[in-house]
Each structure stands twice: as C-alpha cells, then as structure tokens.
Short mmCIF file of C-alpha atoms and ligand atoms in Angstrom, two decimals:
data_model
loop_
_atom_site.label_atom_id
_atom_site.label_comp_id
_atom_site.label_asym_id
_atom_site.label_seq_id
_atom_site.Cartn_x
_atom_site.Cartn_y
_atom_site.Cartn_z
CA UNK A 12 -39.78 98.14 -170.27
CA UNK A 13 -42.74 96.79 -168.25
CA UNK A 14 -42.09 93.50 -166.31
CA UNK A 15 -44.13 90.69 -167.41
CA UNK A 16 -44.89 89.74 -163.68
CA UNK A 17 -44.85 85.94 -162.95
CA UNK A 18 -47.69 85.17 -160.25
CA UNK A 19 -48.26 81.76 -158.47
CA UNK A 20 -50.52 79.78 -160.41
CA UNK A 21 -52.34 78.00 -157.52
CA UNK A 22 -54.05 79.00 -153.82
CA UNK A 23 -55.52 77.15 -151.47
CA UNK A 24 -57.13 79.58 -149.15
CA UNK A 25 -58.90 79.35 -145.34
CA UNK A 26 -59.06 77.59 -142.07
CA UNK A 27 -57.98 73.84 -142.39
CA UNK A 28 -56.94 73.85 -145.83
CA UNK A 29 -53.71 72.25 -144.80
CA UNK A 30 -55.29 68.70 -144.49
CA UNK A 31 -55.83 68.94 -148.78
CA UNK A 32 -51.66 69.12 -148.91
CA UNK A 33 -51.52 65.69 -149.36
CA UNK A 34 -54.52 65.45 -152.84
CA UNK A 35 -52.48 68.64 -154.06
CA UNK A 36 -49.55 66.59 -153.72
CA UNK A 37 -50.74 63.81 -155.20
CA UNK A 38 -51.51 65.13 -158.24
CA UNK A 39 -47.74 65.84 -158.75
CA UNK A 40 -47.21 61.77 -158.04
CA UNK A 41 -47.08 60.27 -161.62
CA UNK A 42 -45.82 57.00 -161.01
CA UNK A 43 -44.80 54.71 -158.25
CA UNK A 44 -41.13 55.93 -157.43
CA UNK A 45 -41.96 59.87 -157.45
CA UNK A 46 -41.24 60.91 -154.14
CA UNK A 47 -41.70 64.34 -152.50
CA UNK A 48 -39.50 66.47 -149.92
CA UNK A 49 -41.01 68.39 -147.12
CA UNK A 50 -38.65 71.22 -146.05
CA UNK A 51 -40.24 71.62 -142.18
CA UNK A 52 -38.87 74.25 -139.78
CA UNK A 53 -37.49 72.67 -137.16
CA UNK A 54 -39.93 74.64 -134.74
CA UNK A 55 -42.34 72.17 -135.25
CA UNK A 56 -40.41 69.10 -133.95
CA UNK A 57 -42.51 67.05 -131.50
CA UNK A 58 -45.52 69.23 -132.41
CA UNK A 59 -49.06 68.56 -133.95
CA UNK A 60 -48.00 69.84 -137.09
CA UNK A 61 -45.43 66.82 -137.42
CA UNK A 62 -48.08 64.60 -137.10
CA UNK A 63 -50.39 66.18 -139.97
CA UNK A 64 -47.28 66.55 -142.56
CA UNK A 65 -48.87 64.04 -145.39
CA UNK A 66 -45.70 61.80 -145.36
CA UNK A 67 -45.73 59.10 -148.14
CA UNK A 68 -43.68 55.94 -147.79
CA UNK A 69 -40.65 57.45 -150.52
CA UNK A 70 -40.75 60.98 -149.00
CA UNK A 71 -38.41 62.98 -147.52
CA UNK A 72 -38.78 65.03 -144.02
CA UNK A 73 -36.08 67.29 -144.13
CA UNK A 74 -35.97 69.39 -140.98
CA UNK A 75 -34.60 73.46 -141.46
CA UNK A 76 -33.09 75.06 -138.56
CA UNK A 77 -34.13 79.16 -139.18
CA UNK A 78 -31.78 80.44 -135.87
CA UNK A 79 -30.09 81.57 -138.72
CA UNK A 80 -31.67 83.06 -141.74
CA UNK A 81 -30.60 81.19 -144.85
CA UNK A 82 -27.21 81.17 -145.90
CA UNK A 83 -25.86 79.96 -149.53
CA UNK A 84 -23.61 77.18 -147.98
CA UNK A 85 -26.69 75.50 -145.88
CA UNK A 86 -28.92 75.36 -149.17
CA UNK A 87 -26.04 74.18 -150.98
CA UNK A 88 -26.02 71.25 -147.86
CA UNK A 89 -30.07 70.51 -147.53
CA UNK A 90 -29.20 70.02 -151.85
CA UNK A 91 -26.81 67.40 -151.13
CA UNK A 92 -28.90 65.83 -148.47
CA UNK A 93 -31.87 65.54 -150.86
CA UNK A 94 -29.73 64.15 -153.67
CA UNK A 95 -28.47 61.05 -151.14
CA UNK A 96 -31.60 60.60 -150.00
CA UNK A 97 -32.72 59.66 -153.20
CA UNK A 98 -30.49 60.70 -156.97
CA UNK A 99 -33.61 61.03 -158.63
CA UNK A 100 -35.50 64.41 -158.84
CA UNK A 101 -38.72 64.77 -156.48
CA UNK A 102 -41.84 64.65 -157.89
CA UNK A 103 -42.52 67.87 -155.21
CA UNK A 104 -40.70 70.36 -152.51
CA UNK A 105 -42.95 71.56 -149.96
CA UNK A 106 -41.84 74.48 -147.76
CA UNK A 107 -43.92 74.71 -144.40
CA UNK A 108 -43.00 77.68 -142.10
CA UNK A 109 -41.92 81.38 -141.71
CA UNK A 110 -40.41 83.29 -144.83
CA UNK A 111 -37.00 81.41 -144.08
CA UNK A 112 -38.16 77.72 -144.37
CA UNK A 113 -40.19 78.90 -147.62
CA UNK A 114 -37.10 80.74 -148.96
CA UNK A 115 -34.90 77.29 -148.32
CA UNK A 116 -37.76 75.36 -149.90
CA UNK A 117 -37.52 77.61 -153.25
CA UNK A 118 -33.47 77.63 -153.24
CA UNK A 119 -33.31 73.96 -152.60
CA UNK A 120 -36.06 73.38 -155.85
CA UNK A 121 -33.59 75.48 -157.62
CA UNK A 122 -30.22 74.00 -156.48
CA UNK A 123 -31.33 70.51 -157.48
CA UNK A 124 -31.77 71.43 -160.96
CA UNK A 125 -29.19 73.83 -161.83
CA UNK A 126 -26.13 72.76 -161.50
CA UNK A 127 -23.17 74.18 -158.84
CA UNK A 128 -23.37 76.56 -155.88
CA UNK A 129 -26.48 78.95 -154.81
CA UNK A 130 -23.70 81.90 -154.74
CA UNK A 131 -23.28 82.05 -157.98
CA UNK A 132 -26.95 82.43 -158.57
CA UNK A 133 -27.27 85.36 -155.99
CA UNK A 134 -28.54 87.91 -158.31
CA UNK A 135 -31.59 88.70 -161.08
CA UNK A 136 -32.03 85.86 -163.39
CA UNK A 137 -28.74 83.72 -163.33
CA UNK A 138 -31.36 80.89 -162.87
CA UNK A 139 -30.75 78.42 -166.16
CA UNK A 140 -33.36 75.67 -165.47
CA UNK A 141 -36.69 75.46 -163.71
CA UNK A 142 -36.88 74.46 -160.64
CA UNK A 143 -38.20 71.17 -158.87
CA UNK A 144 -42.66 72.04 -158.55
CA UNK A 145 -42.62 73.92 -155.11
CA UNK A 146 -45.41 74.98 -152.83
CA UNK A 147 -45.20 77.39 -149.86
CA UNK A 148 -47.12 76.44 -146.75
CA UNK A 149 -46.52 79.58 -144.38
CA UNK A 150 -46.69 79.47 -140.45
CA UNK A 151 -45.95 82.51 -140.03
CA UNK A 152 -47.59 86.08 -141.81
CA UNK A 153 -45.71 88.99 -143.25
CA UNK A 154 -42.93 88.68 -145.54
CA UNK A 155 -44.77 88.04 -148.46
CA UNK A 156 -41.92 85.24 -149.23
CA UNK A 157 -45.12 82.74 -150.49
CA UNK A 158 -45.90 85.28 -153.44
CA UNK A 159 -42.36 87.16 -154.96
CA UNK A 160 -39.81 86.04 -157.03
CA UNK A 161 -37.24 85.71 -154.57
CA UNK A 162 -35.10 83.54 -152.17
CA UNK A 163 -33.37 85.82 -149.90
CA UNK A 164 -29.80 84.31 -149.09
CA UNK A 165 -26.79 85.39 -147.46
CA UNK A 166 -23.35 84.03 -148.82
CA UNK A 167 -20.07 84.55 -148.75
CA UNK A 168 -19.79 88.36 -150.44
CA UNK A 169 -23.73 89.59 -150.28
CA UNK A 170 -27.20 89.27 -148.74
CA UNK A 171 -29.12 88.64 -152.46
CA UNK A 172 -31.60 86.53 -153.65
CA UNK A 173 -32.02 84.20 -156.37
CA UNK A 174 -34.18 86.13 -158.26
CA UNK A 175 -35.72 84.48 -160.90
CA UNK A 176 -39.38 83.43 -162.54
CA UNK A 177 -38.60 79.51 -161.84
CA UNK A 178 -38.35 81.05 -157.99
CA UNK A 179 -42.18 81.77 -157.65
CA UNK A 180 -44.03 79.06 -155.88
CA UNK A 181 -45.98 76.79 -157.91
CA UNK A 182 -49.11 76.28 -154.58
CA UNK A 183 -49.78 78.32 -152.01
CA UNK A 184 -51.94 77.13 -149.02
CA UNK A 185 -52.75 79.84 -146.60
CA UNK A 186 -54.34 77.81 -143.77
CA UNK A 187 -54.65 80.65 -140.65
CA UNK A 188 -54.36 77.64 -138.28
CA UNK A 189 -51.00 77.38 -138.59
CA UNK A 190 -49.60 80.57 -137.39
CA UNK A 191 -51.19 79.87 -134.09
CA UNK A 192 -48.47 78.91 -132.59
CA UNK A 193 -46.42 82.21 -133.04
CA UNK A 194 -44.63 84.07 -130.37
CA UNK A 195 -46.04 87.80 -129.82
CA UNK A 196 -42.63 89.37 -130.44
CA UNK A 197 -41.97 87.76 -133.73
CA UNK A 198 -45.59 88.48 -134.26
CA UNK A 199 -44.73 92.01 -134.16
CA UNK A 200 -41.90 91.64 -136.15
CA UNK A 201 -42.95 89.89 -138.95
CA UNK A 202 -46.18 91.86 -139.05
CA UNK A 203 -44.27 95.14 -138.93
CA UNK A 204 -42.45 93.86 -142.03
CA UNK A 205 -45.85 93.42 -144.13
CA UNK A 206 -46.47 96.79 -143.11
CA UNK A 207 -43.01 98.57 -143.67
CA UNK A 208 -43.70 96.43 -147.30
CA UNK A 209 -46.80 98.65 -147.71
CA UNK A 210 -45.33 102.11 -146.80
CA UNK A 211 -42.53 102.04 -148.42
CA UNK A 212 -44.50 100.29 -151.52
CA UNK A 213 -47.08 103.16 -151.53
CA UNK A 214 -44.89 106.45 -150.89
CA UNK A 215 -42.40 105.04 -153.44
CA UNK A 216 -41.41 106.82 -156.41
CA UNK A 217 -42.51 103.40 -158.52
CA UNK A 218 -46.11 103.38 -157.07
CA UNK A 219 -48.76 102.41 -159.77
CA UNK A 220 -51.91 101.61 -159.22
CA UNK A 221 -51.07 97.70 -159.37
CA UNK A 222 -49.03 98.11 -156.49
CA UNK A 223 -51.46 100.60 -155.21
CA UNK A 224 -54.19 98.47 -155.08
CA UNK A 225 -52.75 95.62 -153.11
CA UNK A 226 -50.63 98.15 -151.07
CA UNK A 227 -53.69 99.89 -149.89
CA UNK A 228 -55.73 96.39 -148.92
CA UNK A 229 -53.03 95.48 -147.05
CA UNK A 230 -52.08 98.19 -145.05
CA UNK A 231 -55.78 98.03 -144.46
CA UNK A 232 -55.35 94.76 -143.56
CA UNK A 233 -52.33 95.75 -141.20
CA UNK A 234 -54.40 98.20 -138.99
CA UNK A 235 -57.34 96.01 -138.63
CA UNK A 236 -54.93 93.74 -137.20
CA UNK A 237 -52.20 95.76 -135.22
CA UNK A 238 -54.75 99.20 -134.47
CA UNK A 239 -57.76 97.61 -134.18
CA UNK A 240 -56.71 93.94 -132.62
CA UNK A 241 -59.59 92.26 -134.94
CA UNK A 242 -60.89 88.53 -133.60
CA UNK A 243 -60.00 87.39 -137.54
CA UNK A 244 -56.37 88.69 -137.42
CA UNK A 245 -54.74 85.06 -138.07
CA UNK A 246 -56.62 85.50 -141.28
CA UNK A 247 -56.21 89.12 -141.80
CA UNK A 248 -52.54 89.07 -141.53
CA UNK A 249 -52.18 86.53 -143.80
CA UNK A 250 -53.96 88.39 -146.90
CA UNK A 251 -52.11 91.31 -145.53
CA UNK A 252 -48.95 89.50 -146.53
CA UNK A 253 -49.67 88.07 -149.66
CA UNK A 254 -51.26 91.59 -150.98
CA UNK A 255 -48.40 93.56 -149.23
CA UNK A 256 -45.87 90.86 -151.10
CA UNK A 257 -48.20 91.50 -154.71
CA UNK A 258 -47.45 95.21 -154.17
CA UNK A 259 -43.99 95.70 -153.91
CA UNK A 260 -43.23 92.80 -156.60
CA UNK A 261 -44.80 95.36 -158.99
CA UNK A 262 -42.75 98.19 -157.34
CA UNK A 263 -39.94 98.15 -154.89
CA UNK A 264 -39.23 98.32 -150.92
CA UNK A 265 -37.21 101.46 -149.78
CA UNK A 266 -35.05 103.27 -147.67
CA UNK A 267 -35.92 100.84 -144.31
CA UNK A 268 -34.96 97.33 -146.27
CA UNK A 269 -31.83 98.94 -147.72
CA UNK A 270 -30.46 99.88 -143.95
CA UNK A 271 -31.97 96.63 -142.62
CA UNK A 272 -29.84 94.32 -145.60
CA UNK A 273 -26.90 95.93 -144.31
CA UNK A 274 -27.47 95.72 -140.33
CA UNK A 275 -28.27 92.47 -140.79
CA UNK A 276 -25.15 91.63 -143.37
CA UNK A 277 -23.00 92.57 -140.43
CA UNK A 278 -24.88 91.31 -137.33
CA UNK A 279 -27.37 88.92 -138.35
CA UNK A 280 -30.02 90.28 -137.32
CA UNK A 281 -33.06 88.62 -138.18
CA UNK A 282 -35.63 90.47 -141.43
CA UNK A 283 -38.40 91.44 -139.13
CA UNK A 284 -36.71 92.92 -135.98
CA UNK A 285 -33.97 94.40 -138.52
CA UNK A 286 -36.17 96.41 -140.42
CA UNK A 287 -38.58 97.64 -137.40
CA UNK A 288 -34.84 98.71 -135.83
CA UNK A 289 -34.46 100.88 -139.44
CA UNK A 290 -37.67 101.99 -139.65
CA UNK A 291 -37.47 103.88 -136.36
CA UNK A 292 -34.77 106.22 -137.58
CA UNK A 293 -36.38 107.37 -140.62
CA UNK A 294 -39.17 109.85 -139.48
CA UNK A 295 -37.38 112.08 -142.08
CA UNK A 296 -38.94 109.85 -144.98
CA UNK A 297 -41.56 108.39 -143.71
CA UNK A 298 -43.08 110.19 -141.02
CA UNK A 299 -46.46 109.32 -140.57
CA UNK A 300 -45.88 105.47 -141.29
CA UNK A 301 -43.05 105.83 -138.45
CA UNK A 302 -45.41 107.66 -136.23
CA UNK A 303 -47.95 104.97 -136.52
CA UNK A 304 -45.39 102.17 -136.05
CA UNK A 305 -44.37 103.39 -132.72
CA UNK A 306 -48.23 104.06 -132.02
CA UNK A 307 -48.52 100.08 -132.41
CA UNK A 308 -45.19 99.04 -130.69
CA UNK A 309 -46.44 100.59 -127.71
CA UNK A 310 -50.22 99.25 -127.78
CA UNK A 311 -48.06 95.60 -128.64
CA UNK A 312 -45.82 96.27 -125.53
CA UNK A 313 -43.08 94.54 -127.51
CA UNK A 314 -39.96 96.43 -127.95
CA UNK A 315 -37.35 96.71 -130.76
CA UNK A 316 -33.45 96.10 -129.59
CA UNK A 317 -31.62 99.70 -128.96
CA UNK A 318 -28.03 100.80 -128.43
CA UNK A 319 -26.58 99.17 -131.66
CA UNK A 320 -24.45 101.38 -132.98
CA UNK A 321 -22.46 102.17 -129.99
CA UNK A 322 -20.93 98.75 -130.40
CA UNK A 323 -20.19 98.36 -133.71
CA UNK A 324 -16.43 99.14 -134.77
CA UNK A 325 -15.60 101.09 -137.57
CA UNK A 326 -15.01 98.68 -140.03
CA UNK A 327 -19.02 97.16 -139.27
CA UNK A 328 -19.93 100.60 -139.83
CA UNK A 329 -18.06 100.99 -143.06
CA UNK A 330 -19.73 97.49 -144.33
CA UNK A 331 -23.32 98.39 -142.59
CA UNK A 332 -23.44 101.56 -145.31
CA UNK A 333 -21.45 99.67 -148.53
CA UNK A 334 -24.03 97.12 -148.30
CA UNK A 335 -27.05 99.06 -148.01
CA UNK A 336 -26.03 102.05 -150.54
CA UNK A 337 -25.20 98.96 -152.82
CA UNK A 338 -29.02 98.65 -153.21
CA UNK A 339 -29.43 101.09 -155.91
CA UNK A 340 -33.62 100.26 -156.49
CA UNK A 341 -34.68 100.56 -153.50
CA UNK A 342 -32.64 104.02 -152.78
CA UNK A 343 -34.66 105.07 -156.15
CA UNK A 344 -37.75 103.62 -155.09
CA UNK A 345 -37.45 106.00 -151.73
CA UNK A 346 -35.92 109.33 -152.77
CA UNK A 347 -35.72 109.50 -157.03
CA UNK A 348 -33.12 109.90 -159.42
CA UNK A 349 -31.18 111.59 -157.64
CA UNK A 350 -31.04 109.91 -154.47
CA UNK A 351 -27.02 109.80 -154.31
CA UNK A 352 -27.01 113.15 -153.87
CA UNK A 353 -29.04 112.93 -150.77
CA UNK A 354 -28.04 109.33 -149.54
CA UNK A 355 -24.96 110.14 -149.21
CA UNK A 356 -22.26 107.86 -146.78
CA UNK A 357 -22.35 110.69 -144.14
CA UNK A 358 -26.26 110.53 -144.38
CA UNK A 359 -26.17 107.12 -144.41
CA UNK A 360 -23.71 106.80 -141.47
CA UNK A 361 -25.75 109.39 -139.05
CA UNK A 362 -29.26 107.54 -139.84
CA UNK A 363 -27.26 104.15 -138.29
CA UNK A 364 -25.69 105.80 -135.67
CA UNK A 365 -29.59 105.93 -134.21
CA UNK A 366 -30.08 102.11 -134.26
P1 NAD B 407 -38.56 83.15 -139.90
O1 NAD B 407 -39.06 82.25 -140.95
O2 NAD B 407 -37.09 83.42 -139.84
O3 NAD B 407 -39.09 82.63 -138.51
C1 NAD B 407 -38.91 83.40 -137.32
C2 NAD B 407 -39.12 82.53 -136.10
O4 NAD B 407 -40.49 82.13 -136.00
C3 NAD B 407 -38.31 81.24 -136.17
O5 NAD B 407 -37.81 80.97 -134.90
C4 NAD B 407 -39.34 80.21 -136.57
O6 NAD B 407 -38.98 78.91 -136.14
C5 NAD B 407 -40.57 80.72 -135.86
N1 NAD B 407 -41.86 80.28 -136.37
C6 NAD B 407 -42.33 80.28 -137.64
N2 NAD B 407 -43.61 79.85 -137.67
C7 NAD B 407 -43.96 79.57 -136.40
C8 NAD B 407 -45.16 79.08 -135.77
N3 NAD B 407 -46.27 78.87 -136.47
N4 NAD B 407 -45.13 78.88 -134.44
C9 NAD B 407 -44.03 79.16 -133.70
N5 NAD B 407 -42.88 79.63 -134.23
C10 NAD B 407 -42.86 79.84 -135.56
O7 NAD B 407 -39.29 84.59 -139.94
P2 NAD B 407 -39.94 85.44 -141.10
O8 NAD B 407 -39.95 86.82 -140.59
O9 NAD B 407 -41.19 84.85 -141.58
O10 NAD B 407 -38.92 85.30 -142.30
C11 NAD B 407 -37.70 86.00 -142.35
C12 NAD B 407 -36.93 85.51 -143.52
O11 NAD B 407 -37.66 85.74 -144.71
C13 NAD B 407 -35.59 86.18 -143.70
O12 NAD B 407 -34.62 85.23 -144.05
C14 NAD B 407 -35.82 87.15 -144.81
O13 NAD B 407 -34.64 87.45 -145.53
C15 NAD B 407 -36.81 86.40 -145.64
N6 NAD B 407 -37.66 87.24 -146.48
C16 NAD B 407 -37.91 86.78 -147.72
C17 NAD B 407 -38.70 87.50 -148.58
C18 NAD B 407 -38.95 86.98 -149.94
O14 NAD B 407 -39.63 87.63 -150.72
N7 NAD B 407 -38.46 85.83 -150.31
C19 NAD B 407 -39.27 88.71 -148.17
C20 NAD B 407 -39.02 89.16 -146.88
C21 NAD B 407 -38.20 88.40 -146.04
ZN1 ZN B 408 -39.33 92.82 -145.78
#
C-alpha cells in the first residue's frame, strides 16, 4: 500500500511574514463571537514577540511552558483551560515556537474536538474528528514538527504521537526573524536533529526518490549552514527543516530516534540533545554522517552531555532498550527485515552503555 500523504495546504514564506498572522487569521473569523487561541511558548514572555502576537478582543493567549517536552496530562490541562475560557470552539489555534509549542498547538486542536484523554489517542489514527484549523508559527528550525503528521507526546505508558491526517497543520508561516533569538546550544541541537532526519531518511531501507529529493536539499541545506556558516542560515535552516520533515514523512527516521525515544522515556532528555547523544554511538551504521557530526560539534564548540550510562540503574537500562526496540519502523527503516536478528537487547544494551 502507498500512503496517500497529507501535506499542509498553506505557507507563508520569508523575512517578516509574521506581521500577515493576523489577515490569515482573519479569514478564519466568520462572525462576531469566533475567537482564536494563541498557544505562545512561554520563552517569549516580556519579549517583542508578545507585543506583535495579533491579539483580538475574544482571543485567547495561552502561555506553554516547554522545560518539559509535552506530556499527555498537560495537553489534556491547556484543553480544559481553553474550554473555560470560552465553551465554544475557536475559530483558530495558533502554535508559535520550537517543535514543542507547535506539537501542544496540534494536540490541543485535537483534544478539543475529540472527546476524552490525549493517551488514548497516542498511536496511528485513533483520531475520530478533525481538529480545531491550526497553524504552526516556528521559532525555532529543525524538527520538521510544522510539516508531519504528528504530535509527539509522552504519557503515562509511552513516548507516541497522535498520529493522524487531522494532525497536519492547516498554515505554516516560516518568518526567519523569529528564530533570532535562539541560544547556540539548542541551535546545535535542534539543527543536528534536521540533519540526523536527513541521514537516517536517505541511508534508510525506505528511501525513494520523494524522500530523496527533499532529503538531499536539506542536508544540503544543513552543511551550508553548520560546514559552511552561510550569512542566510536563519533562512537556510528553516527550509532545511521543512524539506528534512517532507522526507522522512514519506520514509522513516532510524536507528538514532529509536535509542533517543527511549533515553529520553527514562530521563527526559530533551529531542535534540537526545538524539545528537545517540547519534554519537552509532559509527557502526552511519559512519560518515557520524563522522561529519562530530566534524561540526567541534567547529560549533558546543558539546553533547557524556557519562550517562554509568548512572542509570538496571531497571532504566531495561526500560531505555524495551522502549526503543518497541519501535519496530524505524529498526526496519535502519537495518531491513531482519533487523531483530541484529538489534538484538545485548546490541542494544552495549550501543547505550556509550551514551
Ligand atoms: P523546543 O520546542 O523544546 O524548544 C527548546 C528550547 O528553545 C526551549 O527552551 C524553548 O523555549 C526555546 N526556544 C524556542 N524558540 C526560541 C527562540 N526563538 N528564542 C529563544 N528560545 C527559543 O525544541 P525543539 O527541538 O524545536 O522541539 C523538540 C520537541 O519537538 C520535542 O518535544 C520533540 O518530541 C518534538 N518533535 C516533534 C516532531 C514532530 O514531527 N511533531 C519531530 C521532532 C521532534
Ligand atoms: Zn527528530
């Protein structure tokens, strides 16, 4: 079967675009009581970008904290907030920053019209209803979050996503502007991400030449900006995720985003810096995309966190490796058929006793 790939109808594209939020918006605002919600990270508190949200009388600012990446029971609370706010459905969700306020933007335009908890939508298309119109205003470049199907939650049992066609964002606006503001380490991070995307994308066993062709752009895309530290990198990196998210919805991640769900299932640590911690033990799979990663850390100067594993009692081990060998695709994607025959526990176990 060949998947009938949803894409996001609408993009705004370039420098500044953010000020036409408010006539996209508009558009969306039938009649006089249609209100919108603006799911803001939190980062932006006191800052310009407060200012220039296009805030209409009936709207509602609702603030994300991200120290945390999203967890089922804190959509299933911004949900309720929106729903006192105001019982009626909004006219529009907007979702302005990194890959985790978009991801609460898209579960939160879900949650309000299917009914019950996000758990029990954690999963590939347990979505009944469409969701709320959402757009995706990203601060922050890599994750590709603005363009897949996704909205990557942790609950109570599993790190999954609601993973759905009512999930895909109906806007985009990539304004480069915004990711000014971005500290260099989660610059890194983020933009290692895109990057692992496009490696793992391209020496997949899936690879096609749709995936090919926006894997290769934006790995492209990635050296200009990490190798070759172009003056346009704002604006680079942000194509770079978009194409980099367009290439493995049409394929798959691998081997580096299974270990990195299941480090970060057991210690929280955040998508970016997880995966670039993964990605550094598997020169056996990927060895010249690993090569070049550490060519770029050290030209970055920013460092990944080391030591892990020494710390971690058995029993994190034992859930580290049932949660990542749980992610049967992507272990396909990397090695074949036949990969449980060569990702074995023991394999599994000696690649994250190197993090
Ligand atoms: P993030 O959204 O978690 O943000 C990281 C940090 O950067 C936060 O402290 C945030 O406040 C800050 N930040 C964001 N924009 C900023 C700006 N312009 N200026 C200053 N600070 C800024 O990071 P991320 O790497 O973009 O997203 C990670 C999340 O995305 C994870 O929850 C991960 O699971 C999810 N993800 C989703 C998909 C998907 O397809 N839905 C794909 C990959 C990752
Ligand atoms: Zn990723």
């Amino acid at each position: 079967m060949f998947r009938n790939f949803k894409l996001v109808p609408n993009i705004l594209f370039g420098r500044g675009c953010f000020a036409q939020l408010d006539e996209i918006v508009a558009g969306r605002r039938k009649s006089g009581g249609d209100w919108a919600v603006f799911v803001v990270d939190d980062v932006f508190k006191g800052k310009d970008l407060e200012k220039r949200v296009p805030l209409h009388d009936n709207d509602f600012l609702l603030w994300v904290n991200v120290a945390d990446e999203p967890k089922t029971d804190y959509v299933d609370k911004l949900t309720l907030e929106a729903k006192h706010f105001n019982p009626a459905l909004p006219c529009a969700i907007i979702g302005i920053g990194g890959g985790s306020a978009m991801d609460l933007a898209k579960s939160v335009s879900l949650m309000l019209t299917n009914e019950g908890s996000s758990t029990q939508y954690q999963g590939w298309d347990l979505i009944k209803n469409p969701a709320v119109w959402h757009a995706a205003v990203p601060t922050l470049s890599g994750t590709g979050a603005e363009v897949s199907r996704t909205a990557v939650l942790t609950g109570p049992e599993k790190k999954l996503g609601l993973n759905s066609d009512y999930t895909v964002f109906d806007q985009v606006v990539l304004d480069p502007e915004l990711t000014a503001g971005v500290p260099k380490d989660q610059h890194f991070y983020t933009g290692m991400d895109c990057y692992i995307h496009c490696i793992e994308s391209l020496q997949g066993t899936y690879i096609n030449e749709f995936s090919k062709a926006y894997g290769e752009k934006s790995l492209d895309l990635c050296r200009q900006v990490f190798v070759d530290n172009h003056p346009d990198s704002a604006d680079k990196l942000m194509m770079a995720s978009f194409f980099g998210g367009m290439s493995i919805a049409y394929s798959q991640v691998g081997a580096c985003h299974a270990l990195s769900y299941g480090l970060s299932y057991v210690l929280g640590t955040h998508h970016g810096v997880g995966c670039c911690i993964t990605f550094d033990t598997l020169d056996e799979y990927y060895p010249d995309g690993v090569k070049e990663f550490r060519t770029i850390m050290e030209k970055t100067g920013v460092d990944i966190p080391r030591g892990l594993a020494k710390d971690l009692t058995e029993d994190q081990m034992e859930t580290m490796i049932r949660v990542a060998l749980n992610l049967d695709p992507l272990w396909e994607n990397c090695l074949g058929k036949d990969w449980k025959s060569i990702m074995t526990r023991d394999k599994a176990r000696s690649l994250f006793e190197k993090i």
